[in-house]
Coordinates of C-alpha atoms in Angstrom, one line a residue:
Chain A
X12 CA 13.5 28.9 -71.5
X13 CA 16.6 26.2 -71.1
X14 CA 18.4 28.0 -74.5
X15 CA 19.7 30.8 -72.2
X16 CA 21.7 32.6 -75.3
X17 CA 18.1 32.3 -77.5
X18 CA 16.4 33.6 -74.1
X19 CA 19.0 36.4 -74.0
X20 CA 18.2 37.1 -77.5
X21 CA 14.8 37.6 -77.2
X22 CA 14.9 39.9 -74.0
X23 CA 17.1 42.2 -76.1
X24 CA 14.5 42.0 -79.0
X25 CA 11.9 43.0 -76.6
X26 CA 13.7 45.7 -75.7
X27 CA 14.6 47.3 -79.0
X28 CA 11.4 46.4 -80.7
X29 CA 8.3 46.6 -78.8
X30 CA 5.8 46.5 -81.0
X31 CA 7.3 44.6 -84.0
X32 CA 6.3 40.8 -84.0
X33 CA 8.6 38.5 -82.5
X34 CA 7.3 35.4 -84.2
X35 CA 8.3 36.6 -87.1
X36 CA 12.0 37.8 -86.2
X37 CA 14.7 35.7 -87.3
X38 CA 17.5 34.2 -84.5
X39 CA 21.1 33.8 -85.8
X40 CA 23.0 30.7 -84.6
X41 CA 25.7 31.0 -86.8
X42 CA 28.1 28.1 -84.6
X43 CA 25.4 25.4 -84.6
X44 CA 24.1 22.8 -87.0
X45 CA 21.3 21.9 -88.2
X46 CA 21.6 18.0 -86.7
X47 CA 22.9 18.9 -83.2
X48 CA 20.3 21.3 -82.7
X49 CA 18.0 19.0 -83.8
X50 CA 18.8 16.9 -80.7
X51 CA 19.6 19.3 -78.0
X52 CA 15.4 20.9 -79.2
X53 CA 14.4 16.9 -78.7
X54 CA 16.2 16.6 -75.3
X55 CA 14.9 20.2 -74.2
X56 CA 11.3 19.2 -75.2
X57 CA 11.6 15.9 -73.5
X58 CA 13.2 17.2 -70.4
X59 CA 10.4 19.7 -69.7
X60 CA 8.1 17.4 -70.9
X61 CA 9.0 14.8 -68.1
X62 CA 9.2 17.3 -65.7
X63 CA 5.7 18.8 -65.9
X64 CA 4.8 14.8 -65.6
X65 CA 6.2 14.7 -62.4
X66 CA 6.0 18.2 -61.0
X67 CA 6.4 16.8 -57.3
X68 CA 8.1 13.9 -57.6
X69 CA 11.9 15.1 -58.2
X70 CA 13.4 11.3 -58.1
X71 CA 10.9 10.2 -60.4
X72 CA 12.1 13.2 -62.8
X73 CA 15.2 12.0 -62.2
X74 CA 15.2 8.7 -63.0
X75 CA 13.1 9.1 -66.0
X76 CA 15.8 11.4 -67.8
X77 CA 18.5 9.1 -66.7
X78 CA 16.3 6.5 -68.9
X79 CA 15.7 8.9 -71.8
X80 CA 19.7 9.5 -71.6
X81 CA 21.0 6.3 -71.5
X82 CA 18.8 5.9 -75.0
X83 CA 20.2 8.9 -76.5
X84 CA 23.4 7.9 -76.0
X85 CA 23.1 4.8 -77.6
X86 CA 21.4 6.6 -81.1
X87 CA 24.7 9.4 -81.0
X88 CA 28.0 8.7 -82.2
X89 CA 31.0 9.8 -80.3
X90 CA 32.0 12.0 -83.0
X91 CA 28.8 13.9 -82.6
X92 CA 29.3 14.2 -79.3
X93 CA 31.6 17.0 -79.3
X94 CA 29.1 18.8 -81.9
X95 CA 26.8 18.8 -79.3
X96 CA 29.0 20.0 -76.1
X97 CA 29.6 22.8 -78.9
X98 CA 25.9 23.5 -79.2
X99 CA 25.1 22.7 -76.2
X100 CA 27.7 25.6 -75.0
X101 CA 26.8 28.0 -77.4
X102 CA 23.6 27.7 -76.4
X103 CA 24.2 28.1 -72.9
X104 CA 21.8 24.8 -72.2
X105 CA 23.8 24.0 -68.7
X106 CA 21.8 20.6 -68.1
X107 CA 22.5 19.7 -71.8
X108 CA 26.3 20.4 -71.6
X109 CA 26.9 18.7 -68.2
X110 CA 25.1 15.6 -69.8
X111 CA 27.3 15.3 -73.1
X112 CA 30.3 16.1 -71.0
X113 CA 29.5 13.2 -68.3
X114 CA 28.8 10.9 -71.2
X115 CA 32.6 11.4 -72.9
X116 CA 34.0 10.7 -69.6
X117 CA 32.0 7.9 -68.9
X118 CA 32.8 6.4 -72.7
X119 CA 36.3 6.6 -71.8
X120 CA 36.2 5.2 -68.5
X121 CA 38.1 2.1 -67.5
X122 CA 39.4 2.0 -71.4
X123 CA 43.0 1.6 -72.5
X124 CA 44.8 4.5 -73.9
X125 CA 44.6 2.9 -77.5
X126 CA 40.7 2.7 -77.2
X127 CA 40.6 6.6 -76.2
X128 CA 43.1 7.4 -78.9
X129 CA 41.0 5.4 -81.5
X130 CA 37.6 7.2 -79.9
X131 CA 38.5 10.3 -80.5
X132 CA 40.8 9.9 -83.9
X133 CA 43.7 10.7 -82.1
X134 CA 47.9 9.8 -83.0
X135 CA 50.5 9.8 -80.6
X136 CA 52.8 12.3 -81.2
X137 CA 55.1 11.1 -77.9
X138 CA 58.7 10.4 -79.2
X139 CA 60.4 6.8 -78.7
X140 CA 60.6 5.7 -75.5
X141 CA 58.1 8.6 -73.7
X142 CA 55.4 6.5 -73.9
X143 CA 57.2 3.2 -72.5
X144 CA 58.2 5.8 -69.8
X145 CA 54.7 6.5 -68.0
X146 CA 53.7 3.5 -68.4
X147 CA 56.2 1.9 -66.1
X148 CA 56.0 5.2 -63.9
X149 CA 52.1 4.3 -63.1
X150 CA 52.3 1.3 -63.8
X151 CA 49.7 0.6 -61.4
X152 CA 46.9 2.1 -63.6
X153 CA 47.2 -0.3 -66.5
X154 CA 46.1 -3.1 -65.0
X155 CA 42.1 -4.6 -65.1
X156 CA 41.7 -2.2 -68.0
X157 CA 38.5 -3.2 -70.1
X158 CA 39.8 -5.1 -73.4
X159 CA 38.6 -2.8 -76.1
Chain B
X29 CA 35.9 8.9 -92.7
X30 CA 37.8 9.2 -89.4
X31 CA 37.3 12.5 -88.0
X32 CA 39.7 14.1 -86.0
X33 CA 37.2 15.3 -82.6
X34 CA 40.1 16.4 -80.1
X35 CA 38.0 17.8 -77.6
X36 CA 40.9 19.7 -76.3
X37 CA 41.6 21.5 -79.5
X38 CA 37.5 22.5 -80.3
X39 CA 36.7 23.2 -77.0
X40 CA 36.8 25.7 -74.3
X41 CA 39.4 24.7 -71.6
X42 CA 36.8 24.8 -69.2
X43 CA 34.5 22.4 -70.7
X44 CA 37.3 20.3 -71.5
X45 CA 38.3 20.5 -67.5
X46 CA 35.0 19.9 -66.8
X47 CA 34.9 16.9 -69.3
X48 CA 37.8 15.2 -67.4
X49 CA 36.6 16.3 -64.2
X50 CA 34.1 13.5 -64.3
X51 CA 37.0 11.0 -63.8
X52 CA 36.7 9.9 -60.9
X53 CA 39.2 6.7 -61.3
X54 CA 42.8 8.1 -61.1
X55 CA 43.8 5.2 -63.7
X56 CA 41.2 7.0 -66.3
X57 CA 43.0 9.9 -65.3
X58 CA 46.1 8.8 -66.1
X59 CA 45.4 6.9 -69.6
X60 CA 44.3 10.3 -70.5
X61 CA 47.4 12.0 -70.0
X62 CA 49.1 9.4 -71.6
X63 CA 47.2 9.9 -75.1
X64 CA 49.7 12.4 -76.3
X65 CA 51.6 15.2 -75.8
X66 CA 49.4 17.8 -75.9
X67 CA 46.9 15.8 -73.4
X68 CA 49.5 15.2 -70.9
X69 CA 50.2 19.0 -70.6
X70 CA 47.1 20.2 -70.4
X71 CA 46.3 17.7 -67.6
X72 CA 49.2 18.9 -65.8
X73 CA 49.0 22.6 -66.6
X74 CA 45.2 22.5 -65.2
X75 CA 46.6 20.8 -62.1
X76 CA 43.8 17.9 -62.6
X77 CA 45.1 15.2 -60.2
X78 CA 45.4 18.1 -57.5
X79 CA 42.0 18.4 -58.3
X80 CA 40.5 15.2 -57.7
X81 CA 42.4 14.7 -54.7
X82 CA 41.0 17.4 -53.0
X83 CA 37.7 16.1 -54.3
X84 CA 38.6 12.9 -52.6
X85 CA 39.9 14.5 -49.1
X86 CA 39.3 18.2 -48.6
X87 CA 41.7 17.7 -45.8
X88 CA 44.2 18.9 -48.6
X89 CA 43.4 22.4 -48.9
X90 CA 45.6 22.7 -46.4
X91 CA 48.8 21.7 -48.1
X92 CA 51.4 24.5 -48.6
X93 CA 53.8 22.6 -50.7
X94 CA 54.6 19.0 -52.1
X95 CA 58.2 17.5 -52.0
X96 CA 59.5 14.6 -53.6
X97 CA 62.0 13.0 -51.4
X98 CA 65.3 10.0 -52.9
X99 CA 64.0 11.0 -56.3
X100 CA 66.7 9.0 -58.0
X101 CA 68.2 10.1 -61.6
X102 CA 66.9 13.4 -60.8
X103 CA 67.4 16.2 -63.8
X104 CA 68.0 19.7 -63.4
X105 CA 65.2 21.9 -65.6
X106 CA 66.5 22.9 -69.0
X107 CA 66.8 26.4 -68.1
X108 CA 68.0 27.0 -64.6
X109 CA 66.6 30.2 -63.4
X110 CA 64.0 30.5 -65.7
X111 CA 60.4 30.9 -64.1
X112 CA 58.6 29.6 -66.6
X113 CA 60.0 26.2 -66.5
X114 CA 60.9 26.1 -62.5
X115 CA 56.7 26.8 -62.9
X116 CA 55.8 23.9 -65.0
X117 CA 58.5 21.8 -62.4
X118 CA 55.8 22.8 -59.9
X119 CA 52.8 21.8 -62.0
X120 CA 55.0 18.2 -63.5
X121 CA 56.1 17.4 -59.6
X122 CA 52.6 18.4 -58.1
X123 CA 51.0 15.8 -60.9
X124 CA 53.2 13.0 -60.0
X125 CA 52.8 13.4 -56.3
X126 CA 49.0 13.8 -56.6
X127 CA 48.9 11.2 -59.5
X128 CA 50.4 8.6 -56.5
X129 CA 48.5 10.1 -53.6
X130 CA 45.2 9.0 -55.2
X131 CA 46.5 5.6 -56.2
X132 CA 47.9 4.8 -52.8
X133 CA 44.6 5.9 -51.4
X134 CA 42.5 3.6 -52.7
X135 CA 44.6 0.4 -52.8
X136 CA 46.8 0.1 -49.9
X137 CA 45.8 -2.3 -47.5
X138 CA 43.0 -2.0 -45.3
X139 CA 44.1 -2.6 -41.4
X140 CA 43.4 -1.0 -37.9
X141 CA 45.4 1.9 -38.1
X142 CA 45.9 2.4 -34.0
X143 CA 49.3 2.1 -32.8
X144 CA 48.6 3.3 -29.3
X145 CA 46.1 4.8 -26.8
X146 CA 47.6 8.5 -25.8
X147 CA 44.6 9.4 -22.7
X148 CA 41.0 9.3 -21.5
X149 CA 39.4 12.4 -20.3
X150 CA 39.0 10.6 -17.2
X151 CA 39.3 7.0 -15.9
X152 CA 37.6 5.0 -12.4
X153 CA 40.2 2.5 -11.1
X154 CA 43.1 3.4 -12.4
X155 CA 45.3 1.6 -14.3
X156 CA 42.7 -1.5 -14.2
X157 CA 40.3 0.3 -16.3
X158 CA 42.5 2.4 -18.2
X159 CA 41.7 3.3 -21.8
X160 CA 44.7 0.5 -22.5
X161 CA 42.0 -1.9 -22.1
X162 CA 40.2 -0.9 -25.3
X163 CA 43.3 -2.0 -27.7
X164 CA 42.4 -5.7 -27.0
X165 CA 39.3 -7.7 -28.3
X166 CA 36.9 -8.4 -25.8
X167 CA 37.8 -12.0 -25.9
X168 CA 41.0 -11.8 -24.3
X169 CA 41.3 -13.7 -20.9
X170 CA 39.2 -11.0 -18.2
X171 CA 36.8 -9.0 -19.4
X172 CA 38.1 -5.5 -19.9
X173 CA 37.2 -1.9 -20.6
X174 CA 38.0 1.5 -19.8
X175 CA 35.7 3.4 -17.3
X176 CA 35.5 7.0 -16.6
X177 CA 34.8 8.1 -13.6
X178 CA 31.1 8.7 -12.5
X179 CA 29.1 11.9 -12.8
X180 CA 25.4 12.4 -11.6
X181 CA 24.7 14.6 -14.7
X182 CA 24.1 12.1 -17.4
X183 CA 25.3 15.3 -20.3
X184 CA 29.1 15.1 -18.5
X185 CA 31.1 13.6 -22.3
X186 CA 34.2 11.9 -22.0
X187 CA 37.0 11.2 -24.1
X188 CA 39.2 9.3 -26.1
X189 CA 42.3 10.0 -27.8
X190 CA 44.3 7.8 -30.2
X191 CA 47.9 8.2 -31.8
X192 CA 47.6 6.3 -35.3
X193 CA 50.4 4.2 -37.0
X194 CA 51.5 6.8 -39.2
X195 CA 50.6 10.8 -39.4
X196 CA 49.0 10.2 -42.5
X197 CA 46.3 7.6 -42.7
X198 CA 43.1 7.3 -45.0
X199 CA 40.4 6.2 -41.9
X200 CA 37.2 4.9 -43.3
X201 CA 35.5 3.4 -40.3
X202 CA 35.5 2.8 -36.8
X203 CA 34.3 0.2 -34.8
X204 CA 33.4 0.4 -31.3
X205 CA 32.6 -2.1 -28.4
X206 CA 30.6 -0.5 -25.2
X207 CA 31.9 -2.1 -22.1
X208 CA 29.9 -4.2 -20.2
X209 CA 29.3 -6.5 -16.2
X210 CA 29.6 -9.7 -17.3
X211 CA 29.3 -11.0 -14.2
X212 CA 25.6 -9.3 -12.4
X213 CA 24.0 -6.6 -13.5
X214 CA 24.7 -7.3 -17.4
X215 CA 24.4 -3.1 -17.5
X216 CA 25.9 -2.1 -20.5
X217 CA 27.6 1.2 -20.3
X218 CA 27.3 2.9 -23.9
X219 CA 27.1 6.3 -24.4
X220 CA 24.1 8.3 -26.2
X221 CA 26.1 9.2 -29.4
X222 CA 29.5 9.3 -30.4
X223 CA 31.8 11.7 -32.3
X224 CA 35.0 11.3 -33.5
X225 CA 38.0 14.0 -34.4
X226 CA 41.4 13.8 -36.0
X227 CA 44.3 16.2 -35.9
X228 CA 47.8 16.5 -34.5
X229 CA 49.4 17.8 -31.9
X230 CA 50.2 21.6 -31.4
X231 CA 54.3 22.1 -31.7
X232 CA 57.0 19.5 -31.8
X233 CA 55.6 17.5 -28.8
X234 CA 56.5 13.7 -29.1
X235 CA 53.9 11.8 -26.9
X236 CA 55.4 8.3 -28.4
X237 CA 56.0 7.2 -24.8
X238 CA 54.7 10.0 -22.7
X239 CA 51.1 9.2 -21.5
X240 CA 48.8 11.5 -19.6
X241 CA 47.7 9.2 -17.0
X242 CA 44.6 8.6 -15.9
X243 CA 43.5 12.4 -16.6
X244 CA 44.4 15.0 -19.0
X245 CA 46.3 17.7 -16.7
X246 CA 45.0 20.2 -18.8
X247 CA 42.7 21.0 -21.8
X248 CA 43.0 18.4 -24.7
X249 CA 42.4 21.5 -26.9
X250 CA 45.7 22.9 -25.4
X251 CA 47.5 19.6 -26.6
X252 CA 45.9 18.7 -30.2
X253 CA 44.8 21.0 -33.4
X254 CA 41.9 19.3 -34.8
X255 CA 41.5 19.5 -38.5
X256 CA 38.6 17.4 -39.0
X257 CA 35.3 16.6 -36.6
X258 CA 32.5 14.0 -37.9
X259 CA 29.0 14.2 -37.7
X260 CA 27.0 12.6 -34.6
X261 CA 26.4 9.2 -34.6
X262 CA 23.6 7.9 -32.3
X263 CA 25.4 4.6 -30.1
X264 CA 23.0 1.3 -29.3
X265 CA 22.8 0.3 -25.8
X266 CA 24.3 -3.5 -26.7
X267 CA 27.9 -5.0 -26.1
X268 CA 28.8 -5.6 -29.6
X269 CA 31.0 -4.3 -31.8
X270 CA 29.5 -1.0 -33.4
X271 CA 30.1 0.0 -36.6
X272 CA 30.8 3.8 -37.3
X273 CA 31.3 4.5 -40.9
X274 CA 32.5 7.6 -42.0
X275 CA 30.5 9.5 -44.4
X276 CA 33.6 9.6 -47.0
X277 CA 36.8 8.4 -46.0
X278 CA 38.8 11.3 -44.0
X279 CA 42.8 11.8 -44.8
X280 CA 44.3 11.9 -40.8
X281 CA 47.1 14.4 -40.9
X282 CA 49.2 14.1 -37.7
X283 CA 48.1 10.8 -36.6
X284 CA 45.6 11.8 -33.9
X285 CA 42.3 10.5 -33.2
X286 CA 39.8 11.5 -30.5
X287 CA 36.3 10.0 -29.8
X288 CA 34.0 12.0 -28.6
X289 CA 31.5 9.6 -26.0
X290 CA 28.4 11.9 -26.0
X291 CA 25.5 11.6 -23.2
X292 CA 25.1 9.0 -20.6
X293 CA 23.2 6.5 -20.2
X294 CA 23.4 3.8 -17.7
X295 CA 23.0 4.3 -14.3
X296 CA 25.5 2.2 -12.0
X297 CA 23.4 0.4 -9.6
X298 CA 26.0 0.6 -6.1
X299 CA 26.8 4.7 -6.5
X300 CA 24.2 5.9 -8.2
X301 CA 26.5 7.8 -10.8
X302 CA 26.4 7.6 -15.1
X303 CA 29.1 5.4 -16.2
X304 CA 30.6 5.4 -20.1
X305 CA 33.0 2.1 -20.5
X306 CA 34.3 1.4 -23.3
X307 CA 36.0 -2.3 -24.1
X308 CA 37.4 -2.2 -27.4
X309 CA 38.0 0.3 -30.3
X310 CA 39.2 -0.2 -34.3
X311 CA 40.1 2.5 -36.4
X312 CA 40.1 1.0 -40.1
X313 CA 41.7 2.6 -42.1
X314 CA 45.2 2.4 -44.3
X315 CA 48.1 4.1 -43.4
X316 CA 50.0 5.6 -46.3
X317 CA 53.9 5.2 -44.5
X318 CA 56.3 5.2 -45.5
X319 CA 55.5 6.4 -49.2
X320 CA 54.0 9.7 -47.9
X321 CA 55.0 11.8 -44.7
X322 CA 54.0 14.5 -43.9
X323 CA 55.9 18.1 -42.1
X324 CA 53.3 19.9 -40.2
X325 CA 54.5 24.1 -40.7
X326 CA 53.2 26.1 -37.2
X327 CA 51.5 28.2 -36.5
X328 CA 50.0 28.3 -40.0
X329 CA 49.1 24.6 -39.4
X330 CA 49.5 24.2 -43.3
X331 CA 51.5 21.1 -44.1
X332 CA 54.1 19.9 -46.6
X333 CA 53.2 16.6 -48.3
X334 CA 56.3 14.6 -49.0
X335 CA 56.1 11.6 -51.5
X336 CA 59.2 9.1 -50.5
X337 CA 60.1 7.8 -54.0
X338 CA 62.0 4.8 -52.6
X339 CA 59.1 3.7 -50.1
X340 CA 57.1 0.8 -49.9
X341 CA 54.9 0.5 -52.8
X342 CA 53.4 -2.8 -51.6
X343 CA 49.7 -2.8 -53.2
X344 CA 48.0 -6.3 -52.4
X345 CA 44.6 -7.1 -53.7
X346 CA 42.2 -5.3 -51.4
X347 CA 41.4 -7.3 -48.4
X348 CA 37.2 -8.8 -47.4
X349 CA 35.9 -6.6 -45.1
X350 CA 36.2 -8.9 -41.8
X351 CA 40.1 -8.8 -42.0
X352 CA 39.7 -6.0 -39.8
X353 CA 38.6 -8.3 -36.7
X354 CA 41.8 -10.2 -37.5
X355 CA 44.5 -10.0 -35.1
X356 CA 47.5 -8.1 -36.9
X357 CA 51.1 -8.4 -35.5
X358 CA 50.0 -4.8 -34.0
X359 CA 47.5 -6.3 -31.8
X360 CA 49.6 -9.4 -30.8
X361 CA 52.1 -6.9 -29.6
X362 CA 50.0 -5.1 -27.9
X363 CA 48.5 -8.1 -26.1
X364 CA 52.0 -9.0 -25.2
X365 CA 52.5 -6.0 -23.1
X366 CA 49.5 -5.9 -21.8
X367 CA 50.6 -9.8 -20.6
X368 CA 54.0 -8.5 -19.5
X369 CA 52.0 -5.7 -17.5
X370 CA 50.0 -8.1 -15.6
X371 CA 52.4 -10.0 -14.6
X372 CA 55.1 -7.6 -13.9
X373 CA 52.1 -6.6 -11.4
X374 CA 51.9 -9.8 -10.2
X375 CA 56.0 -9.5 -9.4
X376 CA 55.6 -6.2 -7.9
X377 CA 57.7 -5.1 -10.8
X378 CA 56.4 -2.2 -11.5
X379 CA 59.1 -0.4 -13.1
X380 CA 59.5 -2.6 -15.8
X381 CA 57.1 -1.6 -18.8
X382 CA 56.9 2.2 -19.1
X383 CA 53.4 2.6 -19.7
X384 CA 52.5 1.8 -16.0
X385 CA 54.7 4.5 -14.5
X386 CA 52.1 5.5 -12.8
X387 CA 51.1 2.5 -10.6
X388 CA 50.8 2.7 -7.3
X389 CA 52.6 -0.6 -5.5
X390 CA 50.9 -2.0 -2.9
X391 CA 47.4 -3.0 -4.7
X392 CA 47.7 -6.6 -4.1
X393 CA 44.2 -7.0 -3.6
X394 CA 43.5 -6.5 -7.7
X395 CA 44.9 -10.1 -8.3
X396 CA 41.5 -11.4 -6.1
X397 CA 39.6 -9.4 -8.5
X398 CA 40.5 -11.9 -11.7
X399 CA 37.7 -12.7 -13.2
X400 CA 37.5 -14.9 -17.0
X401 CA 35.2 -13.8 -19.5
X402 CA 32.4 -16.1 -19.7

């Protein structure tokens, strides 16, 4: 089971009520939504699902999730990225979380400072003149940035 | 509705560490500490540019302390005294030493990073086939190489050793040329594999001009600390230029490089004895002088990294990759010694250039033995 915190869950369950039905217990995941979960069960099914396609072929697994990813991404807003690293943590889903968290980086790679402000609804709160001041001390870093 | 996401304020530090962990570009790294305040600070508190150097050269880990060196307009911490701000002095100078370290590691400019040959675990003919030889192109007036001496066990390895331009260069290749007879056999005299080791040199020893002649009088492993060895690499039996690529490129603290000629393999015809010649050796690589030096602490052998502020911060557009067979003013000079060598020979000068203070006089019979490349 990839939702290690549900998994832990339902070993303590098992341990407290043996004969009582589990499908009929109810889970509390009081720090996630409805939408991010919604996703995160999609990638989980999708995830297992491609793996049991290609139970030998671990480049072939690969590759296909790197496929169904790059197609998620393009469905998911940035701001419900950070949703989902939230559910995604909560949840203890590891494969989940380091995907979301490459995806951020990757968003903000090779972007201007304005661009990552503007991604993430961010102000400065530098004072005058701070700013001005790291960009000339690395300068070298603010040039061949990707126009936004 | 704009919605304020800052990761940084939602999320556990770690994942947030982990987040910006995936930059791998030290210019992502830096437009994210320039976002704002609280960014900047929690890039330097988590020590992130220290973090994706070491990622970058694991060579690192052994750096006790960074300096900053002709700082100019330096200020004094607000509260002298006070630990917690001579702490975040640490963190602040260790980001803006690390910040450059990764910027000057990927864009200074790509040369051969050999300055001089130091020794050869053993040479035949000595000086003519000296490990000098291997700092010129093959395609300089005689054919020339350095041969060591012959052994009937073919598993007998040999050596060479390398001071660098600078004690701290980023080496991403090396390129190697076997020697070969030109004139009958053709044999080319390559080794099985080769290996190839960088370090520096055990105490204060300066080996600028003192070379070890045509053997090492004792252990190399007496003489050199070796902080990095590279995997095998199998060597062709042809007399072309071989390329050697390092895995990832390796950070050379001390300036010392040794290649490891592994297994013989050809036979010479006259003695009956395994032969390994070598004719010409490129370490590419940049050097990162004078911006960074580097203070090697014994016996820990744990270094301070020192960041010139006032050094060269020349950063041309990165060079195509065949600049390297260029000839750089380094090689000219070289050539031009090795010139004023011969013909100081010629003179029966032989106290003129140092690095033949060795020579025996008397060998007249060498200048019969001119041959020209064909």
């Amino acid at each position: 089971m990839k939702f290690c915190a549900v998994k832990q869950y339902f070993d303590d369950e098992n341990n407290n009520n043996i004969t009582s039905g589990a499908s009929t217990t109810m889970i509390p995941l009081p720090n996630v939504e409805s939408h991010p979960l919604a996703i995160l069960i999609t990638y989980c099914k999708k995830h297992l699902k491609i793996k049991a396609n290609n139970a030998d072929n671990k480049k072939e697994t690969e590759k296909e999730m790197e496929q169904y990813e790059q197609e998620l991404l393009k469905k998911v807003m940035p701001q419900e990225l950070t949703e989902l690293i939230l559910a995604a943590n909560y949840l203890n889903f590891k494969e989940a979380l380091d995907f979301f968290c490459r995806a951020v980086a990757s968003a903000i790679q090779n972007k201007s400072i304005e661009f990552v402000r503007k991604f993430f609804g961010l102000e400065s709160d530098f004072e005058l003149g701070e700013e001005e001041k790291l960009r000339e001390e690395f300068a070298w870093s603010f040039e061949g940035v990707d126009e936004d | 509705m704009e919605v304020c996401i800052d990761f940084l304020n939602w999320l556990d530090p770690d994942i947030s560490v982990q987040i910006l962990m995936y930059l791998e570009d030290p210019s992502d790294l830096v437009h994210a500490s320039s976002v704002s305040r609280s960014w900047r600070d929690f890039v330097i508190a988590n020590g992130l540019f220290k973090h994706l150097c070491l990622r970058m050269f694991p060579q690192l880990s052994r750096v006790a302390r960074v300096m900053e060196l002709n700082k100019c307009g330096a200020k004094e911490p607000v509260e002298v005294g006070s630990s917690y701000s001579m702490e975040w002095e640490s963190l602040a100078r260790d980001h803006r030493v690390y910040a450059t370290l990764a910027q000057v590691c990927t864009s200074f400019i790509v040369e051969d990073c050999i300055s001089e040959a130091i020794s050869a675990s053993s040479t035949d003919h000595y000086p003519d086939e000296s490990i000098h030889n291997t700092l010129l192109p093959a395609y300089t007036w005689r054919a020339s190489y350095w041969s060591s001496k012959g052994q009937s066990n073919p598993a007998v390895p040999e050596t060479l050793i390398y001071k660098l331009k600078s004690e701290f260069c980023v080496i991403t290749e090396i390129n190697i040329c076997p020697g070969q007879e030109l004139l009958s056999s053709l044999h080319i005299y390559s080794s099985n594999s080769v290996r190839f080791r960088m370090g520096h040199t055990k105490g204060p020893n300066d080996l600028g001009s003192r070379h070890l002649g045509d053997s090492l009088p004792c252990n190399a492993d007496d003489t050199f600390i070796w902080t990095y060895t590279s995997p095998e690499f199998p060597m062709a039996q042809e007399g072309c230029l071989q390329n050697f690529r390092l895995p990832e490129p390796v950070l050379c603290i001390g300036g010392i490089l040794q290649i490891e000629l592994l297994g013989r393999v050809q036979r010479n015809e006259i003695d009956g004895l395994f032969y390994i010649c070598v004719s010409y050796v490129q370490v590419v690589g940049r050097t990162l002088s004078p911006t960074f030096c580097v203070e090697i602490l014994e016996p820990s052998g744990t270094f301070v990294l020192k960041n010139d502020m006032q050094g060269k911060f020349y950063t041309p557009p990165s060079l195509p990759k065949n600049e390297a067979h260029e000839i750089s003013d380094d090689q000219l000079q070289r050539g031009f010694r090795y010139w004023q060598h011969f013909v100081n020979r010629l003179e029966g000068n032989e106290n003129a250039v140092e690095f033949i203070e060795e020579y025996e006089s008397g060998e007249e019979e060498d200048e019969a033995e001119v041959e020209y490349t064909l």
